[in-house]
PDB file of C-alpha atoms in Angstrom:
ATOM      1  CA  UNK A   1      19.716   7.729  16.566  1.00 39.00           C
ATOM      2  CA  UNK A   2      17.145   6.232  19.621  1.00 41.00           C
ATOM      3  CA  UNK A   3      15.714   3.559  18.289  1.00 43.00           C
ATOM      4  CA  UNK A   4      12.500   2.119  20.164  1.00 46.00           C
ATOM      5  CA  UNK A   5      10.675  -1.289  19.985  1.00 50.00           C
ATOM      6  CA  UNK A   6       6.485  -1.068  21.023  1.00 45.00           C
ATOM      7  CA  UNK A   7       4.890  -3.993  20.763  1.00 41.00           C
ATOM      8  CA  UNK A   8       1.153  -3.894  20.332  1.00 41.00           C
ATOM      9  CA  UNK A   9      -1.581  -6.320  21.571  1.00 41.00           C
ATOM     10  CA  UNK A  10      -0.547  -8.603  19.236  1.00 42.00           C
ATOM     11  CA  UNK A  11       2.780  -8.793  20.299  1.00 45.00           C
ATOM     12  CA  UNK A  12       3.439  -6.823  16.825  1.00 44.00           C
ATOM     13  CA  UNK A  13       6.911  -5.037  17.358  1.00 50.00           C
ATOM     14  CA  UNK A  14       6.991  -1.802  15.537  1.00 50.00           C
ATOM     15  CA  UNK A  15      10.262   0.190  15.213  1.00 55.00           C
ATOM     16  CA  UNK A  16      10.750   4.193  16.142  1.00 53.00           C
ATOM     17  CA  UNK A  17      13.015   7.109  15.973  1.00 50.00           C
ATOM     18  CA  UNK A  18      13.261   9.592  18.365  1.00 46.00           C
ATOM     19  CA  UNK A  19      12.049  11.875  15.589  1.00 46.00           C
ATOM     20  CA  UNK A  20       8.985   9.411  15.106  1.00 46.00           C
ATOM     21  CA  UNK A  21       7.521   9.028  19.092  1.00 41.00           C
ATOM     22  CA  UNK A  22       7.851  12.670  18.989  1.00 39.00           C
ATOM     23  CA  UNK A  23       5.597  13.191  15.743  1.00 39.00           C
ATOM     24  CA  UNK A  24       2.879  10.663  17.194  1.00 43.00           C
ATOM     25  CA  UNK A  25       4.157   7.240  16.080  1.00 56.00           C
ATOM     26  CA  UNK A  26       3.382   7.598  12.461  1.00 69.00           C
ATOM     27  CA  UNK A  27       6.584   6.231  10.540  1.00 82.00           C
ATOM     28  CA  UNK A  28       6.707   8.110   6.983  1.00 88.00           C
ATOM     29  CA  UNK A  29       8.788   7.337   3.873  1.00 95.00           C
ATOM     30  CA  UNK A  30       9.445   4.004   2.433  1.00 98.00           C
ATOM     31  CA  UNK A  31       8.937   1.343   4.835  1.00 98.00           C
ATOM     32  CA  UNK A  32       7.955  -2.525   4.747  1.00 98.00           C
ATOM     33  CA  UNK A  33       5.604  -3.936   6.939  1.00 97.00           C
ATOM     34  CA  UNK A  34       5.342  -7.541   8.027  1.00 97.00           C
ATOM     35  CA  UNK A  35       1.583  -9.205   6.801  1.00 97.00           C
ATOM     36  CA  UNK A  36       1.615 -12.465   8.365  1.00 95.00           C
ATOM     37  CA  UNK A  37       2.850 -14.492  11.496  1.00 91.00           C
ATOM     38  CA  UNK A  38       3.656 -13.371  15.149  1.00 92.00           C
ATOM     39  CA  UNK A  39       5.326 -10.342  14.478  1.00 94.00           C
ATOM     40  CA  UNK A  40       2.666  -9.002  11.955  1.00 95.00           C
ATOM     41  CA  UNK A  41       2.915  -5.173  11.759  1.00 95.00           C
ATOM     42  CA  UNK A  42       6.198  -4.939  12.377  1.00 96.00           C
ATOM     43  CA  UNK A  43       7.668  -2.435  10.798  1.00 97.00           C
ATOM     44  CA  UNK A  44      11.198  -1.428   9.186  1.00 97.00           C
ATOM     45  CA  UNK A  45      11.722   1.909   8.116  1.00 97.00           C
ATOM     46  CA  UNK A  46      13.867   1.981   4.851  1.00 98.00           C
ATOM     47  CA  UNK A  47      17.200   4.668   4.985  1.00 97.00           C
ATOM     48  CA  UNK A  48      18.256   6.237   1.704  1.00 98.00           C
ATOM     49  CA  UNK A  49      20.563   4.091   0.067  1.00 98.00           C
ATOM     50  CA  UNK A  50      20.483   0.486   0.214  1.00 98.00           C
ATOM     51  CA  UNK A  51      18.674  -1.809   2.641  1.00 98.00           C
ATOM     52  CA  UNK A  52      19.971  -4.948   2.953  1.00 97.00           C
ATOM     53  CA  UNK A  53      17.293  -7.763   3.947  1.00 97.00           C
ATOM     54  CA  UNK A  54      18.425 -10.952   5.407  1.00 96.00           C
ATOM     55  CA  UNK A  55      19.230 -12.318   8.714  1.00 94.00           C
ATOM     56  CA  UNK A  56      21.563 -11.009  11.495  1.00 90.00           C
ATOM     57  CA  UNK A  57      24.825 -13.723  11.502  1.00 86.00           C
ATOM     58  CA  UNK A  58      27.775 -11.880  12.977  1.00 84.00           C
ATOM     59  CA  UNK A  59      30.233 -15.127  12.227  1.00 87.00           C
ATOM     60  CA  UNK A  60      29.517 -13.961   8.037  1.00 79.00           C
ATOM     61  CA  UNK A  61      29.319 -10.361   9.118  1.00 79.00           C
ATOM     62  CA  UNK A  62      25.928 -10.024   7.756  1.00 79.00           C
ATOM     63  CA  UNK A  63      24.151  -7.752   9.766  1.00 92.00           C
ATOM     64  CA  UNK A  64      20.862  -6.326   7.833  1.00 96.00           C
ATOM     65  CA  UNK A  65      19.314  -3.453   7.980  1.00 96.00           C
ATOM     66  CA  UNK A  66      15.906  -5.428   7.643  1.00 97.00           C
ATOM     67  CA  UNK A  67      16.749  -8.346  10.054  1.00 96.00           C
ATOM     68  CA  UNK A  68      13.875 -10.871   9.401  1.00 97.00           C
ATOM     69  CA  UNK A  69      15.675 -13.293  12.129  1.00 94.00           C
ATOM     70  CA  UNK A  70      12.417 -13.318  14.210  1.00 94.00           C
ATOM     71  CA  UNK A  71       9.990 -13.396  10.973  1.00 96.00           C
ATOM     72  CA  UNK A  72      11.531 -16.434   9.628  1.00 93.00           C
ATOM     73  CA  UNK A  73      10.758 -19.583  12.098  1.00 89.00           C
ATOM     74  CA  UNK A  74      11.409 -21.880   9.285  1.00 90.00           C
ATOM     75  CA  UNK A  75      14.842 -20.346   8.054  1.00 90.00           C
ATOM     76  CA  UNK A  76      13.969 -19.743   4.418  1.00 95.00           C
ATOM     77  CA  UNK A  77      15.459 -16.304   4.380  1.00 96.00           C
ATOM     78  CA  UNK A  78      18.929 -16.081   3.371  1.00 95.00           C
ATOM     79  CA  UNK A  79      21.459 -13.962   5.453  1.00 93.00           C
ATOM     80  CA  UNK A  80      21.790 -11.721   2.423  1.00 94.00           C
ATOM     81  CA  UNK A  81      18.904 -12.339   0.273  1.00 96.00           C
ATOM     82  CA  UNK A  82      18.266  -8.702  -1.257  1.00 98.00           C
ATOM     83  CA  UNK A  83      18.611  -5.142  -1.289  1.00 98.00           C
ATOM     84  CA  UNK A  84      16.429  -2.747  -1.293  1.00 98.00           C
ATOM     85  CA  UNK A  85      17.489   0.823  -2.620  1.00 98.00           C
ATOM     86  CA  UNK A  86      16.127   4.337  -1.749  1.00 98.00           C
ATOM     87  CA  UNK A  87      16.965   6.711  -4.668  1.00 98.00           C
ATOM     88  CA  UNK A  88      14.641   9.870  -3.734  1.00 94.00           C
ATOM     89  CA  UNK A  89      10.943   8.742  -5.188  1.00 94.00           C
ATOM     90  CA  UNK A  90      12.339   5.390  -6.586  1.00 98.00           C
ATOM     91  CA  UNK A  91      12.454   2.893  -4.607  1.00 98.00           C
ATOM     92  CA  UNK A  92      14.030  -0.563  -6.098  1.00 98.00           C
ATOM     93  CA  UNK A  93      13.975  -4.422  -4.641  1.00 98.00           C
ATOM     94  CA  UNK A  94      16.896  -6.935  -6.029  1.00 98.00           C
ATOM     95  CA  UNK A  95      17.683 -10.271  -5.233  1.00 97.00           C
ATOM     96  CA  UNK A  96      20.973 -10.866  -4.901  1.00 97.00           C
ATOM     97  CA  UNK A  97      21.063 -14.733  -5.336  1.00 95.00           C
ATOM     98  CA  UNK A  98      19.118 -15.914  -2.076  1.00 96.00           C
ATOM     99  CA  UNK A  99      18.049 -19.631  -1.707  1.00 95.00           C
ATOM    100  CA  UNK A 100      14.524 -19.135  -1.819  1.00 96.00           C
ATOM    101  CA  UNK A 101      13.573 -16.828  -3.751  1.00 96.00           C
ATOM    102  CA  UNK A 102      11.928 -12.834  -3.887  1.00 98.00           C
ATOM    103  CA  UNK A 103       8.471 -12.578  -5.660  1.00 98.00           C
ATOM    104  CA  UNK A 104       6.591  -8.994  -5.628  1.00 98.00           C
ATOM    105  CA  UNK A 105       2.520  -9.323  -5.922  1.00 98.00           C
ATOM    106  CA  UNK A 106       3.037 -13.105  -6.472  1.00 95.00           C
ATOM    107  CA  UNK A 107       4.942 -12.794  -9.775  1.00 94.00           C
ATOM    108  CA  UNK A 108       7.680 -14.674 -10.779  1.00 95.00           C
ATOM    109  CA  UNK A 109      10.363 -15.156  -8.691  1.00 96.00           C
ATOM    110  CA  UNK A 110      12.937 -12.290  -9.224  1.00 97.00           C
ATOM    111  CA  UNK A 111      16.152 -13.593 -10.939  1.00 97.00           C
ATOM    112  CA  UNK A 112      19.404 -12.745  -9.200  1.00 96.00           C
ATOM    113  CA  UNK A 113      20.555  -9.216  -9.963  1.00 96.00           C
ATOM    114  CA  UNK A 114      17.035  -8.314 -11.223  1.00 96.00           C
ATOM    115  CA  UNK A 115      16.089  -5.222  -9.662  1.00 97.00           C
ATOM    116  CA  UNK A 116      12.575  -4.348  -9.943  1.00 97.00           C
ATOM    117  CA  UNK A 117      11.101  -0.572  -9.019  1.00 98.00           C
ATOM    118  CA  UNK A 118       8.416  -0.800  -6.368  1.00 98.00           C
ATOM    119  CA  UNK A 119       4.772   0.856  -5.678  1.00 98.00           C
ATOM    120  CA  UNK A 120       3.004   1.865  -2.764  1.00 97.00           C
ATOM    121  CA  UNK A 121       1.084  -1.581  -1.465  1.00 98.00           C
ATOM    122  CA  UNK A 122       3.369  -4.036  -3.478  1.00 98.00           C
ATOM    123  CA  UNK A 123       3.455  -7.098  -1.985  1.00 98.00           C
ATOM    124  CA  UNK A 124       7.178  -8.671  -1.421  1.00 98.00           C
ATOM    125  CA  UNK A 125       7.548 -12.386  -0.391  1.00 98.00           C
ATOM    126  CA  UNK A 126      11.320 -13.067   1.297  1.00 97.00           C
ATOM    127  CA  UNK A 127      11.520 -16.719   1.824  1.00 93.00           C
ATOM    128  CA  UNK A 128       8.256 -17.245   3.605  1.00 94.00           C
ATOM    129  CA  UNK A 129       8.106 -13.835   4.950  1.00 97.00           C
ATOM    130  CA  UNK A 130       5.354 -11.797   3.352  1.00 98.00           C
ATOM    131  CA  UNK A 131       5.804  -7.749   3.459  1.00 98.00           C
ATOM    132  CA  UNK A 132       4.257  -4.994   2.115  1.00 98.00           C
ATOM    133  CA  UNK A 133       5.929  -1.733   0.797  1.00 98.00           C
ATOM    134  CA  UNK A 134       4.620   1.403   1.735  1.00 98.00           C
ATOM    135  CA  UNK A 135       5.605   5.017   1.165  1.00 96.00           C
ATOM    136  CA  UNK A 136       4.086   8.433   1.959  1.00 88.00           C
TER     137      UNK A 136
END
């Protein structure tokens, strides 16, 4: 699959298919979108299946689907840190035992192998990364 980087005024890098340039940019389905920082409005488009969010470290062979390498300036993301999993409408986040912690809409922090289903407009802090989920 093409894959395309645009980068708005902002700088904001946002993500596309082939599939999506051709239907006018609009990326549908389960996605996350960056909130805050440089790369604000960034955004990754979730597959079916699981997502893994972290940063790209080819010496551990962790190489994420959501790569937050450029989000996180202060290195508070783990290289594997969660997972997020597309099951047809349900859509679940779970840490999977990341230094710093996953919190969704500023709740507690998620315990390791706590998987919790997730809304339209959740909120999802990775490290110091804030996101928000959105599907249509």
């Amino acid at each position: 699959m093409l894959n395309v980087a645009f980068y708005g005024l902002s700088g904001a890098c946002t993500r596309m298919s082939k599939d999506e340039i051709e239907t006018g940019g609009h990326i549908k389905g389960p996605r996350l979108v960056v909130t805050r920082g440089e790369t604000s409005g960034r955004v990754f488009k979730l597959e079916p299946g699981n997502n893994l969010i972290g940063r790209w470290d080819p010496d551990s062979g962790s190489f994420p689907e959501v790569d937050l390498e450029e989000e996180d300036v202060e290195a508070k993301v783990s290289r594997k840190h969660a997972v997020i999993n597309v099951a047809g409408e349900v859509v679940t986040l779970e840490d999977i035992g990341s230094l710093n912690g996953t919190y969704v809409n500023r709740g507690q922090r998620l315990e390791e192998r706590q998987k919790i289903e997730l809304s339209h407009g959740d909120e999802i802090i990775i490290g110091k990364v804030f996101l928000r989920f959105e599907n249509d």
